[in-house]
CSV table of C-alpha atoms in Angstrom, one decimal:
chain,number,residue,atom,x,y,z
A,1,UNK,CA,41.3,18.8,-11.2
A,2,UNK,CA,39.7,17.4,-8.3
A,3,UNK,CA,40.1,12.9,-8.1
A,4,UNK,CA,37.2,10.8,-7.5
A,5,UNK,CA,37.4,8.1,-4.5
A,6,UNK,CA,37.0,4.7,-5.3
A,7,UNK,CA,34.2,3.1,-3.1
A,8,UNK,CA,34.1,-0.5,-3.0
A,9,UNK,CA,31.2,-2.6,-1.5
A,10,UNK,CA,26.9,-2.5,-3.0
A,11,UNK,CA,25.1,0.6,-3.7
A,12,UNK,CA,23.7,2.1,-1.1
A,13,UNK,CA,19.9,1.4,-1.1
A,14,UNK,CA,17.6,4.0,-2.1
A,15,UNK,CA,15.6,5.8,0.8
A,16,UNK,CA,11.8,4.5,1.2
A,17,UNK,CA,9.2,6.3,2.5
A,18,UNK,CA,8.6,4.7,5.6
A,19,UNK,CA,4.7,5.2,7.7
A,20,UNK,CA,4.2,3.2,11.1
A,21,UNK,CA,1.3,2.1,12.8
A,22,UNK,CA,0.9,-0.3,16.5
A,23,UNK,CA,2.2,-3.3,14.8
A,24,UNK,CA,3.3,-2.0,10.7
A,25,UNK,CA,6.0,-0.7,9.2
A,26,UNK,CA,4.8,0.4,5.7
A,27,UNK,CA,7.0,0.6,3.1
A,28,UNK,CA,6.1,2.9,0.3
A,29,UNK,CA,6.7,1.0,-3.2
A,30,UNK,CA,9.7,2.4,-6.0
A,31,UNK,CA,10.1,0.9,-9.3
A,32,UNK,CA,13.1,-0.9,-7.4
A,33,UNK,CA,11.1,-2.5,-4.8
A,34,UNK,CA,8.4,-3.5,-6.8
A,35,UNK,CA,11.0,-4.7,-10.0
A,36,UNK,CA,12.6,-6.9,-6.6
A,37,UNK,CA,8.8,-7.7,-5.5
A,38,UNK,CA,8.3,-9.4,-10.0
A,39,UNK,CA,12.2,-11.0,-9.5
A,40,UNK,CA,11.2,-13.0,-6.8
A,41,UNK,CA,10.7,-13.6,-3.3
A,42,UNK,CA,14.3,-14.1,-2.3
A,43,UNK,CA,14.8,-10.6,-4.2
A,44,UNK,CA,12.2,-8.9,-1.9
A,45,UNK,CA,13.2,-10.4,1.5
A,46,UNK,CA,16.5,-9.2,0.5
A,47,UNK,CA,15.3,-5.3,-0.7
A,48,UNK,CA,12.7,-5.2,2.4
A,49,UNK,CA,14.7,-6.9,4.6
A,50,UNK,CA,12.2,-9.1,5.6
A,51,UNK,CA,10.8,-12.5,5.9
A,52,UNK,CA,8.4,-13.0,2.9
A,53,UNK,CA,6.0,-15.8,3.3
A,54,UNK,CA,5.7,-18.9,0.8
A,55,UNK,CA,2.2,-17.6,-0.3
A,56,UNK,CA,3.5,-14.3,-1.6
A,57,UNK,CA,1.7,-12.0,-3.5
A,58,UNK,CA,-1.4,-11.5,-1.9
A,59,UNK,CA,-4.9,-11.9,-4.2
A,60,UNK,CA,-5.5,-8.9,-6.2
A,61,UNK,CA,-2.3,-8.0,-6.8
A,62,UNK,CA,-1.4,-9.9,-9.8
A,63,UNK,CA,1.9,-9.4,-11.7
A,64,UNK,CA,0.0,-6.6,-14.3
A,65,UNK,CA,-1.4,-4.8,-11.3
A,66,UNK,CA,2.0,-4.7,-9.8
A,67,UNK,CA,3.9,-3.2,-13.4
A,68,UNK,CA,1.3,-1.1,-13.8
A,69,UNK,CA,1.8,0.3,-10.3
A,70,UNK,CA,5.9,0.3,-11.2
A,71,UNK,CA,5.2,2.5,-14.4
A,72,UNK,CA,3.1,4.7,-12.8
A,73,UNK,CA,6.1,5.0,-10.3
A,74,UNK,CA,8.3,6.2,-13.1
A,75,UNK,CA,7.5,9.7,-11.7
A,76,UNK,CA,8.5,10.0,-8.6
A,77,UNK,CA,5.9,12.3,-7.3
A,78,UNK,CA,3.6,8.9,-7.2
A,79,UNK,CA,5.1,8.2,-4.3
A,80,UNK,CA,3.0,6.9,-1.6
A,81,UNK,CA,-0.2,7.1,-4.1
A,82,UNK,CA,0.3,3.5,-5.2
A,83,UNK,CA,1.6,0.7,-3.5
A,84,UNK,CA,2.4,0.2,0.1
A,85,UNK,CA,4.3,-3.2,1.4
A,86,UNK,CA,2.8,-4.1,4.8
A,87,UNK,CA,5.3,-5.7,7.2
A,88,UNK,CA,4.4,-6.6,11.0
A,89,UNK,CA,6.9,-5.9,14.0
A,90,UNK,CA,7.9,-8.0,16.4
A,91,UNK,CA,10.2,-10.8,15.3
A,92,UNK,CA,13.7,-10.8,14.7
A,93,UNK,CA,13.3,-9.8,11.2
A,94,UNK,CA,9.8,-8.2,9.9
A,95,UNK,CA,7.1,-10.5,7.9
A,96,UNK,CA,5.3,-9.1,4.7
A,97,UNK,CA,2.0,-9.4,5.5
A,98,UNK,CA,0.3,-7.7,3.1
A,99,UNK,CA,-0.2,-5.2,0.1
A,100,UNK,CA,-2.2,-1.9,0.2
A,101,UNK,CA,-2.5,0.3,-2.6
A,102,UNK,CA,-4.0,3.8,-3.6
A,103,UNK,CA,-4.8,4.0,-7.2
A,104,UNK,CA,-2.9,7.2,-7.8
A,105,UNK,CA,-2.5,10.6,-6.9
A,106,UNK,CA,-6.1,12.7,-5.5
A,107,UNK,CA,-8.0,13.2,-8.8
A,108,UNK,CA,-9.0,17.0,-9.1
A,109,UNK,CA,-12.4,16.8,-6.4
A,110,UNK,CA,-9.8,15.7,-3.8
A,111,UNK,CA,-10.2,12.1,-4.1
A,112,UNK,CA,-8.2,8.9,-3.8
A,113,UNK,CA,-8.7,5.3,-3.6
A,114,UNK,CA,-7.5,2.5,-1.7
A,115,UNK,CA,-7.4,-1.2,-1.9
A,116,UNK,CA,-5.8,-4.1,0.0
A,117,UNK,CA,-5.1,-7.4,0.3
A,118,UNK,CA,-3.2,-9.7,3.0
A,119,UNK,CA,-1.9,-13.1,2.8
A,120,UNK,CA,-4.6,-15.8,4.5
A,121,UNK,CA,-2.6,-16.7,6.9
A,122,UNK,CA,-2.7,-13.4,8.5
A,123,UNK,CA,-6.0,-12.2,7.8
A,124,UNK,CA,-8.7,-11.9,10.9
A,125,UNK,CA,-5.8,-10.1,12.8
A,126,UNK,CA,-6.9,-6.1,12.7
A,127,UNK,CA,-3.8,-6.0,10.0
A,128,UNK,CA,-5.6,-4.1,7.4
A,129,UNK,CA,-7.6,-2.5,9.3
A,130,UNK,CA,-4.8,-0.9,11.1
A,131,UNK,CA,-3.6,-0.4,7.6
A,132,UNK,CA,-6.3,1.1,6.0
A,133,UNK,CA,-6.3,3.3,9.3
A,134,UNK,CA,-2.8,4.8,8.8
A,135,UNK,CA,-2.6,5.5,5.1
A,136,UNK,CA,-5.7,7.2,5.6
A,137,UNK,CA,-4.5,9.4,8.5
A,138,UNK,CA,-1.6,10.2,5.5
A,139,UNK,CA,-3.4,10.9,3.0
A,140,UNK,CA,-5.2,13.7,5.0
A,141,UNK,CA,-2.5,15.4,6.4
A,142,UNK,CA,-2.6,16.2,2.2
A,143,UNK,CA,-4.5,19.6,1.7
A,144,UNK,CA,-5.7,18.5,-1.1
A,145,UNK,CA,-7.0,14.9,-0.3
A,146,UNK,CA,-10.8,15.0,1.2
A,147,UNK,CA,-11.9,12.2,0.5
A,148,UNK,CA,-11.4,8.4,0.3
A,149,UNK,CA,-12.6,5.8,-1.5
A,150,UNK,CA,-12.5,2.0,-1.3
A,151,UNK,CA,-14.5,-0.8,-3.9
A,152,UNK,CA,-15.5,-4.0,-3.7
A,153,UNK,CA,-18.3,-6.8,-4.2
A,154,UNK,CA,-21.2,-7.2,-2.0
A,155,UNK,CA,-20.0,-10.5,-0.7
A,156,UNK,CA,-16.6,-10.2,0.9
A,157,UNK,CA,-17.6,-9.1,4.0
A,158,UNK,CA,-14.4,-8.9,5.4
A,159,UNK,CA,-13.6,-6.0,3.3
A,160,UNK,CA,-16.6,-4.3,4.2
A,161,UNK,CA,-16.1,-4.5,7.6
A,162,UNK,CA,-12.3,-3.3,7.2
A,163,UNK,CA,-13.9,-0.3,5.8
A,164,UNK,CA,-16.4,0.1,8.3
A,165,UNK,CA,-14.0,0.0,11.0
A,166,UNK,CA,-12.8,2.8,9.6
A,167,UNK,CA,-15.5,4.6,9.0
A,168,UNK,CA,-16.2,4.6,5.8
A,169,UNK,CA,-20.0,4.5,4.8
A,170,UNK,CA,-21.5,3.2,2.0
A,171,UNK,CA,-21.9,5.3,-0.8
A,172,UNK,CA,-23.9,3.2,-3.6
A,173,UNK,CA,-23.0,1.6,-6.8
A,174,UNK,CA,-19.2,1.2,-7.9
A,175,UNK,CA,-17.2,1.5,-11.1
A,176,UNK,CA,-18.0,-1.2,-12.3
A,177,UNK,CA,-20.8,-3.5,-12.4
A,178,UNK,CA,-21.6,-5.9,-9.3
A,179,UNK,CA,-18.7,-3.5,-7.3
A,180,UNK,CA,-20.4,-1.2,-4.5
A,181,UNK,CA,-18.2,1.9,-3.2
A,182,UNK,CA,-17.4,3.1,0.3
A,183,UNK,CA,-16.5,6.8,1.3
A,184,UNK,CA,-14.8,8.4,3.8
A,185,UNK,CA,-14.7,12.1,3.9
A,186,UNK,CA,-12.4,14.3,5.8
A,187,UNK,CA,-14.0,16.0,8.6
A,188,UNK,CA,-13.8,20.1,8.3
A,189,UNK,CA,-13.5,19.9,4.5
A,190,UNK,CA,-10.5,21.3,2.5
């Protein structure tokens, strides 16, 4: 009969996926980090290990939007198609910038959508831009992924241009009413 060790001291934290841009480290969201994310801010500096800013959550990504997103993470092949917390290098510890989300796995044409949001006091910086620009590299190293999509209304430029930037183009009317809808296609096809 074999004996068990004893090992004192926390759990060991579960592994994140982890993408990097210039500045970013994105963090890839579990139902863990997001149930640290709804405790708190002290909780999520803590699970990030990170500096989380007095303004945190970003708009858009109210407390439903972010249990919805941890249910949806109750299978853990959601991975990386919902939530993505944005932290910027360069300190001594990082700072959570930002959110940036796809609304699930591609559907069956090959599609996904994203959307984003970062705390005012770091917009106008490139930060979702250079965001946007990484999760969509990811997504297309996916087979199956050929196309993304972003929404949003007429008159927030600033997401429009984030989108442009990236070259997304404008496709017409969104999902819903008052909402117009970007694409971005990967070259070559499937």
């Amino acid at each position: 009969m074999r004996r068990r060790r004893r090992i004192d001291g926390p759990a060991p934290k579960p592994l994140l996926r982890v993408l990097e841009s210039e500045r970013l480290t994105l963090v890839a969201a579990s139902p863990e980090l997001i149930g640290s994310d709804l405790a708190g801010t002290r909780d999520l500096a803590s699970a990030l290990e990170a500096d989380v800013p007095i303004e945190w959550p970003p708009e858009l990504f109210s407390t439903t939007v972010m249990r919805v997103a941890q249910n949806q993470l109750l299978d853990p092949s959601e991975q990386g198609w919902s939530a993505w917390y944005l932290l910027l290098r360069g300190s001594e510890r990082p700072i959570l910038v930002g959110l940036c989300q796809f609304k699930g796995r591609p559907d069956p044409a090959g599609s996904v959508e994203i959307a984003y949001s970062i705390l005012p006091g770091y917009r106008n910086r490139g930060f979702a831009t250079e965001a946007v620009a990484r999760l969509v590299e990811w997504a297309f190293g996916h087979r199956n992924v050929v196309q993304v999509a972003a929404e949003t209304m007429p008159h927030r430029t600033r997401s429009i241009r984030i989108m442009e930037k990236n070259g997304f183009v404008l496709e017409g009317p969104g999902s819903e009413q008052g909402v117009i809808r970007y694409v971005l296609r990967k070259s070559g096809g499937r």
